[in-house]
XYZ file of C-alpha atoms in Angstrom:
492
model
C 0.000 0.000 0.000
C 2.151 2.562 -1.324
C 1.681 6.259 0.016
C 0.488 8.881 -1.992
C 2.163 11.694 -0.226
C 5.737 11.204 2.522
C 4.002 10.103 5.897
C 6.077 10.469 8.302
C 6.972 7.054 9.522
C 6.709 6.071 13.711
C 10.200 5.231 14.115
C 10.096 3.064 17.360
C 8.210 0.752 14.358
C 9.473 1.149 11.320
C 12.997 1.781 11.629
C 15.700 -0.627 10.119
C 17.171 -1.732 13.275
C 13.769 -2.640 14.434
C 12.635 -4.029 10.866
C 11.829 -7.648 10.646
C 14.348 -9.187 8.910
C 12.230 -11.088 6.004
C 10.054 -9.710 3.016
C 6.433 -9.167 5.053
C 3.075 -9.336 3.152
C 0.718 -6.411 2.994
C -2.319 -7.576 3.949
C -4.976 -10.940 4.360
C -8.458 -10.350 2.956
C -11.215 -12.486 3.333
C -15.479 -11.689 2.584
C -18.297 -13.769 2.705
C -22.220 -13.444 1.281
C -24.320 -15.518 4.025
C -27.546 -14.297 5.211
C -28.216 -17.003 7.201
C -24.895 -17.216 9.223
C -23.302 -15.313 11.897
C -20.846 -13.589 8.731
C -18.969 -11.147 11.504
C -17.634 -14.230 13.577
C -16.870 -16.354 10.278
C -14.940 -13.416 8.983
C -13.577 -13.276 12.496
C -12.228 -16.945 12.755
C -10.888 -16.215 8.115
C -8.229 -13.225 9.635
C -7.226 -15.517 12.299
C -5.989 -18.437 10.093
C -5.056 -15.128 7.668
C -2.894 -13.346 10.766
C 0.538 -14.532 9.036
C -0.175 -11.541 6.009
C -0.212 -9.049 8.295
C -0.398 -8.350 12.280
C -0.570 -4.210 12.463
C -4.234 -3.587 12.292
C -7.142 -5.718 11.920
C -11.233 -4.688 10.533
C -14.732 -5.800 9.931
C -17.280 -4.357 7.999
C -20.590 -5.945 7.793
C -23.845 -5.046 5.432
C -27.497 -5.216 7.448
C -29.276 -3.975 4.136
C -27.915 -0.670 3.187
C -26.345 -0.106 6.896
C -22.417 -0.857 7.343
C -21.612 -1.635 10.642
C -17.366 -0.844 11.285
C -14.953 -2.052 13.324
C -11.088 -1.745 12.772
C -8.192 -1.072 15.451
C -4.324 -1.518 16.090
C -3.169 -5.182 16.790
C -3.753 -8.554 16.386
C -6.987 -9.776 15.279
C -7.558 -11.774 18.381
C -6.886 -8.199 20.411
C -9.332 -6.324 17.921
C -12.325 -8.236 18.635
C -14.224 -10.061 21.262
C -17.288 -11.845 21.291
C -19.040 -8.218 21.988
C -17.736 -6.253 19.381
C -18.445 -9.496 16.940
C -22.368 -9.167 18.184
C -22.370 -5.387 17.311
C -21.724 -6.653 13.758
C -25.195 -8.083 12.354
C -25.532 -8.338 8.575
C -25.391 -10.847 5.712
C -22.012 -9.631 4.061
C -19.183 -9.544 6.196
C -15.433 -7.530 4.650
C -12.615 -8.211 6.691
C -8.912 -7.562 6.632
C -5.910 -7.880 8.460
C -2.953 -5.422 7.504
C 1.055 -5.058 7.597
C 1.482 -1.391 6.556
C 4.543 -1.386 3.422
C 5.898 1.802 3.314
C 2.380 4.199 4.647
C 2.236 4.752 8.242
C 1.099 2.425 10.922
C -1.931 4.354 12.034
C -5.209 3.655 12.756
C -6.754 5.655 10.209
C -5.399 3.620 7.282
C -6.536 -0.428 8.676
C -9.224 -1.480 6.515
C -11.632 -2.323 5.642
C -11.781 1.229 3.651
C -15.753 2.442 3.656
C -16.850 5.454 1.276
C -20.248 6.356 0.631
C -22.142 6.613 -3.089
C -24.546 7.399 -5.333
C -26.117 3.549 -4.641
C -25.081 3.065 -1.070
C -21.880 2.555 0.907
C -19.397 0.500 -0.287
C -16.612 -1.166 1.848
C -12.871 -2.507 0.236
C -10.189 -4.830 1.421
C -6.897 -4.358 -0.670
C -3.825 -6.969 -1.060
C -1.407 -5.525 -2.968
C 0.198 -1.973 -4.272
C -0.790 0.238 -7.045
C 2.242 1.736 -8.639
C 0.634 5.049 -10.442
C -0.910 6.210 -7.006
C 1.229 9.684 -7.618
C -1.646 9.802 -11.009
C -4.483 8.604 -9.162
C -4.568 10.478 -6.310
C -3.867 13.779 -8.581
C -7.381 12.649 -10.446
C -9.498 11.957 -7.108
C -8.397 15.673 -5.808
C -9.443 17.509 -9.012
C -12.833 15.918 -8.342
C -12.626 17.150 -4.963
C -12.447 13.805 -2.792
C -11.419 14.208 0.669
C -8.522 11.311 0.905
C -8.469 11.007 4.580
C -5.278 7.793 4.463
C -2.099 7.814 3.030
C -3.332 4.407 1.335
C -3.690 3.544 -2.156
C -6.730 1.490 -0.880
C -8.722 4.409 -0.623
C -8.217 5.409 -3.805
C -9.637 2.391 -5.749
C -12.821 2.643 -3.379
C -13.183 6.698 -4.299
C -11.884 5.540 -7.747
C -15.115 3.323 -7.742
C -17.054 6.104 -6.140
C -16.611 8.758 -8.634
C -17.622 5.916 -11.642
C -21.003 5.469 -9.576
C -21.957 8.516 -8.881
C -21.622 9.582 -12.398
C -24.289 7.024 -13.320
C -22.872 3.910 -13.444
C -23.884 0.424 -12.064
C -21.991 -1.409 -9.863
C -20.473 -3.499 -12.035
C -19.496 -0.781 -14.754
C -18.651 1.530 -12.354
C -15.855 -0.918 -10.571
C -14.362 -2.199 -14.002
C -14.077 1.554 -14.861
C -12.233 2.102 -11.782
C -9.923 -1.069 -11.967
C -8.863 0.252 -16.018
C -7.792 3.438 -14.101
C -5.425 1.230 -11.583
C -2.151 -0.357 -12.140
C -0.008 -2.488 -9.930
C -0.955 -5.351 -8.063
C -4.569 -5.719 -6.906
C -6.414 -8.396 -5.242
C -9.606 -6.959 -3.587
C -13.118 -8.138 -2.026
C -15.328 -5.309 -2.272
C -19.181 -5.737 0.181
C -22.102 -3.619 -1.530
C -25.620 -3.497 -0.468
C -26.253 -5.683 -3.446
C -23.548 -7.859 -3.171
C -19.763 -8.342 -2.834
C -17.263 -8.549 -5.596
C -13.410 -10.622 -6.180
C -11.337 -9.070 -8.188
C -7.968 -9.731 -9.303
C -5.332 -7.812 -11.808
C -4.368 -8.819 -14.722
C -1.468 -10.540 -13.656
C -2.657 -11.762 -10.782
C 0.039 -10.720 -8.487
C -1.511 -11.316 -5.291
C -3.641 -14.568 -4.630
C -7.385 -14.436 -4.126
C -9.941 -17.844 -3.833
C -13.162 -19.065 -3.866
C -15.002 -21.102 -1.176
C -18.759 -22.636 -0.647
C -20.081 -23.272 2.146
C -22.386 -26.446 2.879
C -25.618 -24.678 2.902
C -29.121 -24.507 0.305
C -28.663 -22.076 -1.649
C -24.994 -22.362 -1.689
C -22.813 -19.586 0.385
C -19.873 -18.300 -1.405
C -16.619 -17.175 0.554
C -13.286 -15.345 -0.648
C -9.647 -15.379 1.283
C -6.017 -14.640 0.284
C -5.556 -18.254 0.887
C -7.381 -21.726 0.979
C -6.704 -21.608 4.711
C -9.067 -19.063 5.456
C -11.487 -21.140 4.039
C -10.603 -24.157 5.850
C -11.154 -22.778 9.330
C -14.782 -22.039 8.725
C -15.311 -25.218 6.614
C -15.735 -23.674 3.780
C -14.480 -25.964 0.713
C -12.467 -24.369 -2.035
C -13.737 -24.079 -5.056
C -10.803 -22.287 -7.419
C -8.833 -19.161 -7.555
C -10.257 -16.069 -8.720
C -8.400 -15.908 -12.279
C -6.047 -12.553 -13.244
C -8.174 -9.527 -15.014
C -11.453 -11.570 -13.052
C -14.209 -10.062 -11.372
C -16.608 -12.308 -9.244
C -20.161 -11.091 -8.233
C -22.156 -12.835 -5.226
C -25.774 -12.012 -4.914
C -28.505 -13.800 -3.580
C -28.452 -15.552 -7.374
C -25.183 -16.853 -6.507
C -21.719 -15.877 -8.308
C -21.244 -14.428 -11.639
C -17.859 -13.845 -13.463
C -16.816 -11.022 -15.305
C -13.237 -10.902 -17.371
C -12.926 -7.028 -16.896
C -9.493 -7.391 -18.421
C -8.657 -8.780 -22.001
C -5.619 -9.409 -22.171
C -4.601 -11.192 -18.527
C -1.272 -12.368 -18.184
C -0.165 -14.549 -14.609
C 2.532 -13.494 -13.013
C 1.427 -14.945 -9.469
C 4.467 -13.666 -7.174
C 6.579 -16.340 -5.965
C 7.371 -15.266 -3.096
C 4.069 -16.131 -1.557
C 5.188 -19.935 -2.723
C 8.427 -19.583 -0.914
C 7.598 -17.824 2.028
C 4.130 -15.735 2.733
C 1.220 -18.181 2.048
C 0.869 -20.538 5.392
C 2.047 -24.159 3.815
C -0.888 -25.750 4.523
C -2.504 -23.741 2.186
C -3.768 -24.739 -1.617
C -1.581 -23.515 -4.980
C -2.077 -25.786 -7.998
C -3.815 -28.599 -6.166
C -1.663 -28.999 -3.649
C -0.205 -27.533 -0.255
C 2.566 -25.569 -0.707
C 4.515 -27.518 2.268
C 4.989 -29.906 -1.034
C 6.221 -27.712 -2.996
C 8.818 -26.538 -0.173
C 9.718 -29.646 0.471
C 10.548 -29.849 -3.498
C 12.767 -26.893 -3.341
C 15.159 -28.588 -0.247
C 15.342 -31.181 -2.585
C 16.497 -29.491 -5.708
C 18.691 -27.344 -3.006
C 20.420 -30.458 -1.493
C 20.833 -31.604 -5.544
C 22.822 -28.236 -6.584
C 24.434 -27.664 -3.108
C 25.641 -30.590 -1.305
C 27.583 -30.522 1.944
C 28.932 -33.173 4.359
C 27.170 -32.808 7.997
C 25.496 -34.118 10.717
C 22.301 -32.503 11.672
C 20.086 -30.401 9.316
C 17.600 -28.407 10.494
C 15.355 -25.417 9.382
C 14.528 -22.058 10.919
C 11.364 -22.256 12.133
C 8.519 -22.615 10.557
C 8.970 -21.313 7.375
C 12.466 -23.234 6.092
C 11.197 -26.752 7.800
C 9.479 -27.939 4.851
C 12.897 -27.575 2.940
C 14.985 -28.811 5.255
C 12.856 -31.926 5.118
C 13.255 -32.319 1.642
C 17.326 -31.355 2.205
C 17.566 -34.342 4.381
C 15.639 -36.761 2.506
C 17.629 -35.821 -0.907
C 21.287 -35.109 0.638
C 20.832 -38.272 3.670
C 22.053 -36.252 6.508
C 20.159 -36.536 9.756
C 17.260 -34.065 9.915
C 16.143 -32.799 13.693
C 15.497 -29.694 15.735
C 18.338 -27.564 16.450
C 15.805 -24.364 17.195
C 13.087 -24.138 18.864
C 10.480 -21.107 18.000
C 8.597 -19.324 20.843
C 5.099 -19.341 19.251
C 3.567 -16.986 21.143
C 5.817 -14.446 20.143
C 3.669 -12.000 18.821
C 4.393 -8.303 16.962
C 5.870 -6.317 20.038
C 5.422 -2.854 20.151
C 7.821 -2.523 23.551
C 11.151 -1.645 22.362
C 13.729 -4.261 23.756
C 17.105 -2.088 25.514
C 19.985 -1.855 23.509
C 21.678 -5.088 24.871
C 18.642 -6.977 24.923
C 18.497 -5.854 21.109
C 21.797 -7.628 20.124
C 20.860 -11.251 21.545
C 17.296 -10.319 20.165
C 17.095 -13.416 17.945
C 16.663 -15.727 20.949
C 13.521 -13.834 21.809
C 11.914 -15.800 18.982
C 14.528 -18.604 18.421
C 16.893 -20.486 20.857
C 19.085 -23.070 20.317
C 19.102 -26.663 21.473
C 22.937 -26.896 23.139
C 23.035 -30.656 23.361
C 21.858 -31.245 20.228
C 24.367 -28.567 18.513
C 27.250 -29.455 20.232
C 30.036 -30.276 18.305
C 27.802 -31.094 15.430
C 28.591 -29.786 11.808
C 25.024 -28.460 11.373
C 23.434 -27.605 8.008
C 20.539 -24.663 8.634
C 18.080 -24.257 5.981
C 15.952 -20.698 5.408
C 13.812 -19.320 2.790
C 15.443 -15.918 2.342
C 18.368 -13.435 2.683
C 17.426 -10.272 2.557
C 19.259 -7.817 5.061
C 21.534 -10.296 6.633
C 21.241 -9.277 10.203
C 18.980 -11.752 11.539
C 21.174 -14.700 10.218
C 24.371 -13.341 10.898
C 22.787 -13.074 14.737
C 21.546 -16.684 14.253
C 24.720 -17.969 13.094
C 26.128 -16.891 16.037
C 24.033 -18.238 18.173
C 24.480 -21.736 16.928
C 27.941 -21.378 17.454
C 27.883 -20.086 21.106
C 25.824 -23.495 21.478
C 29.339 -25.343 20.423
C 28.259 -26.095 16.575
C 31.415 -27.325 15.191
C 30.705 -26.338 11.900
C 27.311 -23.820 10.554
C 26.412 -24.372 6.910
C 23.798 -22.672 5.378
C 21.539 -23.078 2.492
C 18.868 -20.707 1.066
C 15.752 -22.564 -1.027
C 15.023 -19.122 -3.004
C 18.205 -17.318 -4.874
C 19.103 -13.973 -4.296
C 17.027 -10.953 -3.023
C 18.636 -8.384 -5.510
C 15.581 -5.795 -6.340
C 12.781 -4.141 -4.104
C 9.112 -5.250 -4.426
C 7.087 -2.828 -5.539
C 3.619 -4.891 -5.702
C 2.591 -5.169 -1.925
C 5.329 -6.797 0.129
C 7.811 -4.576 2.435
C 11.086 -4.402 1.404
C 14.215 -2.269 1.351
C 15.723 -0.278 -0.860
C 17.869 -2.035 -3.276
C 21.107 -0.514 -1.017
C 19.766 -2.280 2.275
C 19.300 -5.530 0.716
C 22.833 -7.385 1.157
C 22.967 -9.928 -1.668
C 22.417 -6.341 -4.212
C 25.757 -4.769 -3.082
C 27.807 -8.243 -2.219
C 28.364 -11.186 -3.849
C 27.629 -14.849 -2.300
C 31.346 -15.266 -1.127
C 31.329 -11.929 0.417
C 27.959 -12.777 2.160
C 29.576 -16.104 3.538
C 32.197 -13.787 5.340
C 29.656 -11.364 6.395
C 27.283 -13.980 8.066
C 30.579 -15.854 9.236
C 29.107 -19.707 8.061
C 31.519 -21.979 6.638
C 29.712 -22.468 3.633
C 26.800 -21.016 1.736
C 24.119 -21.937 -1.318
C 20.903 -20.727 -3.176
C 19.168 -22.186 -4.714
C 18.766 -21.000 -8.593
C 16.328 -19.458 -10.105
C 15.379 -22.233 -12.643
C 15.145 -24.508 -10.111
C 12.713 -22.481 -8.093
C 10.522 -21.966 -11.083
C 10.764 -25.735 -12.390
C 10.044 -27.089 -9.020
C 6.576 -25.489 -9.371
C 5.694 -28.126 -12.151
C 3.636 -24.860 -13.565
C 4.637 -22.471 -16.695
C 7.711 -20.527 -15.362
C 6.705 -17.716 -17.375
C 3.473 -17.454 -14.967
C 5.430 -16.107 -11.850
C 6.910 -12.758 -11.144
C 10.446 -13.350 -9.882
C 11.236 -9.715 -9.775
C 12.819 -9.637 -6.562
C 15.511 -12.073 -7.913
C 16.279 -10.422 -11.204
C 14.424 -7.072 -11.563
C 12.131 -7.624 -15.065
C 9.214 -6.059 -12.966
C 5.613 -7.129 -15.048
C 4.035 -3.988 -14.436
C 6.230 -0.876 -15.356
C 7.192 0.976 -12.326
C 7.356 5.234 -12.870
C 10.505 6.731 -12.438
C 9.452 8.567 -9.492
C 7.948 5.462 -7.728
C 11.175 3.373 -8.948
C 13.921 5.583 -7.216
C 12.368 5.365 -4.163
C 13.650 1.969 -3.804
C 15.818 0.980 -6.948
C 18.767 3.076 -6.508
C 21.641 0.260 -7.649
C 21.779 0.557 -11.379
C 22.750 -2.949 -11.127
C 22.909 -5.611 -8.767
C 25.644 -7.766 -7.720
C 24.989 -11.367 -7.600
């Protein structure tokens, strides 16, 4: 959610010695069309399973006819609502969302869902994703006087939608207009009075599915991710395609192909890292498909060790399929504290530097004077693994070699996940060997890039792998592209 003017950013949270070191999703959204169910506590229990793609702010908006009912707050979604708030939101459409702010402010004002008023009623959006010509948009909705009250391009696409209906359009004409006018990456569920709406962009950047629920008529529900749907019960039906709108009523759904010319480019990362691997991505869970990659990773990489391991949760998968390929021993050599949650209490300076065992510590016996083999999904600043690879080797680790099942981070993200400029990520200014000596590990490995794309079994033209090599699907403007890309090229 890229800001359309400089918001000046809450440094206690957003600073880079306080920044998470990983790539971090914008956002979870999940809507549902179910008169006869409680939709606010369904919605409720979809951002729970959906908490991984964001944990900043949390909202529900809920139809009763043409009345929205709104809540959205700072925090987890389990500290946003309780069972009283929940019965405060009757209706038969629920929107709800669950938000990591990119590069706008963490404020209350900008959580979602985003809720504008109209010519035929209010309507309420949930975004996943960036627009990249926000600079353009936001230029248009202020010539025709629109009070923008967020630094979120979010708000745009719903006053973008706005200014179609009131000049006479339906619902339906009125959003298509809208979505020609936006560029980027876009996965939204939009609640009407008359309905709710899936939409994707052409590319299909950011994921967005259908569920049904077991009900007569059928129920139709829409999530980032097939786990939202699980929680409720809800089975999945299929993904909302790129340049797709879908449009629940009480006559069930309807699909629109507002865009003629879609191309995939379904971002990778969310393969790698973001999506929760129990969660569905063509037909099956993507802890298969991470298993896949520590396969193909133990094939181009292989090492002599003991123990491998993976850092918890997100490179166990891999380092399952590492062991099974390579033979080596797989076992636990951290253990996670799972109910570390986002902290806004700043740790002290000396708690700071042995920070990583505030989510991670080591198992000593098991370490000790093992030559250990530590699997993770990504490099991107370096500081969390460098403090990692310490800590393995204060727990006597004879040996710390480390393997990455994604290549590279080289280039920012400009389509809806947090990262960097290209100068703060480490493998854009140093090569692998330097990198090696920087996280002082004995040895280190990507994987490639055509063995991350193969492994998907899927057209490797239908991914965008920008963050690896740059070739961005949508064009970026200049002024959006300094921001970030200020290498003219990367070192890999």
């Amino acid at each position: 959610m890229i800001p359309h003017h400089p918001v000046t950013l809450d440094q206690s949270i957003n600073s880079h010695e306080n920044h998470h070191d990983k790539p971090e999703e914008a956002c979870g959204v999940f809507c549902i069309y179910a008169p006869e169910k409680d939709v606010a506590k369904l919605t409720y229990f979809g951002l729970y399973a959906l908490q991984h793609r964001g944990q900043e702010s949390a909202g529900i908006a809920t139809f009763e006819g043409k009345h929205v009912h709104l809540h959205k707050d700072m925090g987890l979604v389990s500290q946003v609502f309780n069972e009283t708030i929940l019965e405060e939101l009757p209706g038969s459409i629920a929107v709800g969302h669950t938000r990591y702010s990119t590069t706008g402010s963490s404020r209350k004002v900008n959580a979602q869902p985003a809720v504008v008023d109209t010519r035929l009623g209010k309507l309420a959006i949930a975004h996943n994703g960036n627009l990249v010509n926000t600079i353009q948009l936001r230029e248009e909705l202020l010539k025709s006087n629109f009070n923008l009250v967020t630094s979120t391009d979010s708000e745009m696409i719903a006053y973008a939608i706005a200014e179609e209906v009131n000049a006479g359009a339906e619902w339906l004409e009125g959003s298509i207009r809208a979505f020609h006018r936006c560029q980027g990456a876009f996965s939204l569920v939009i609640g009407t009075p008359d309905g709710v709406m899936g939409v994707r962009d052409p590319n299909g950047i950011r994921p967005l599915v259908i569920g049904t629920l077991d009900s007569s008529p059928v129920r139709y529900v829409l999530a980032s991710e097939t786990c939202g749907l699980d929680i409720i019960g809800a089975e999945y039906l299929r993904d909302v395609e790129p340049g797709e709108l879908v449009w629940i009523t009480e006559n069930g759904l309807a699909s629109f192909p507002w865009n003629q010319q879609p191309q995939r480019k379904l971002c990778i990362f969310e393969m790698i890292y973001f999506a929760r691997p129990d969660s569905l991505m063509h037909n099956e869970t993507l802890y298969s498909y991470r298993m896949r990659l520590g396969r193909i990773l133990a094939e181009e990489s292989p090492i002599e060790a003991d123990i491998v391991f993976g850092v918890p949760d997100s490179g166990i998968p891999a380092a399952i399929g590492f062991s099974q390929t390579s033979g080596i021993a797989y076992g636990e050599g951290l253990i996670k504290n799972r109910y570390v949650g986002r902290t806004f209490i700043q740790p002290t300076q000396s708690m700071r530097e042995t920070g990583i065992q505030m989510k991670l510590n080591p198992l000593k016996d098991v370490l000790f004077g093992k030559r250990v083999v530590i699997i993770d999904d990504s490099i991107v600043r370096g500081t969390t693994s460098r403090k990692l690879v310490k800590a393995l080797r204060d727990a006597g680790a004879a040996e710390v070699h480390m393997r990455i099942s994604s290549p590279p981070v080289t280039h920012p993200c400009f389509y809806g996940i947090d990262t960097d400029t290209q100068d703060q990520l480490i493998a854009a200014t140093k090569s692998v060997a330097e990198i090696t000596k920087q996280l002082e590990v004995d040895t280190l490995a990507y994987l490639s890039w055509e063995g991350m794309l193969v492994t998907t079994k899927e057209d490797t033209n239908s991914f965008c792998s920008a963050c690896f090599t740059g070739d961005y699907p949508v064009a970026i403007p200049e002024q959006v592209k300094r921001s970030k890309l200020i290498l003219e090229k990367a070192v890999v």
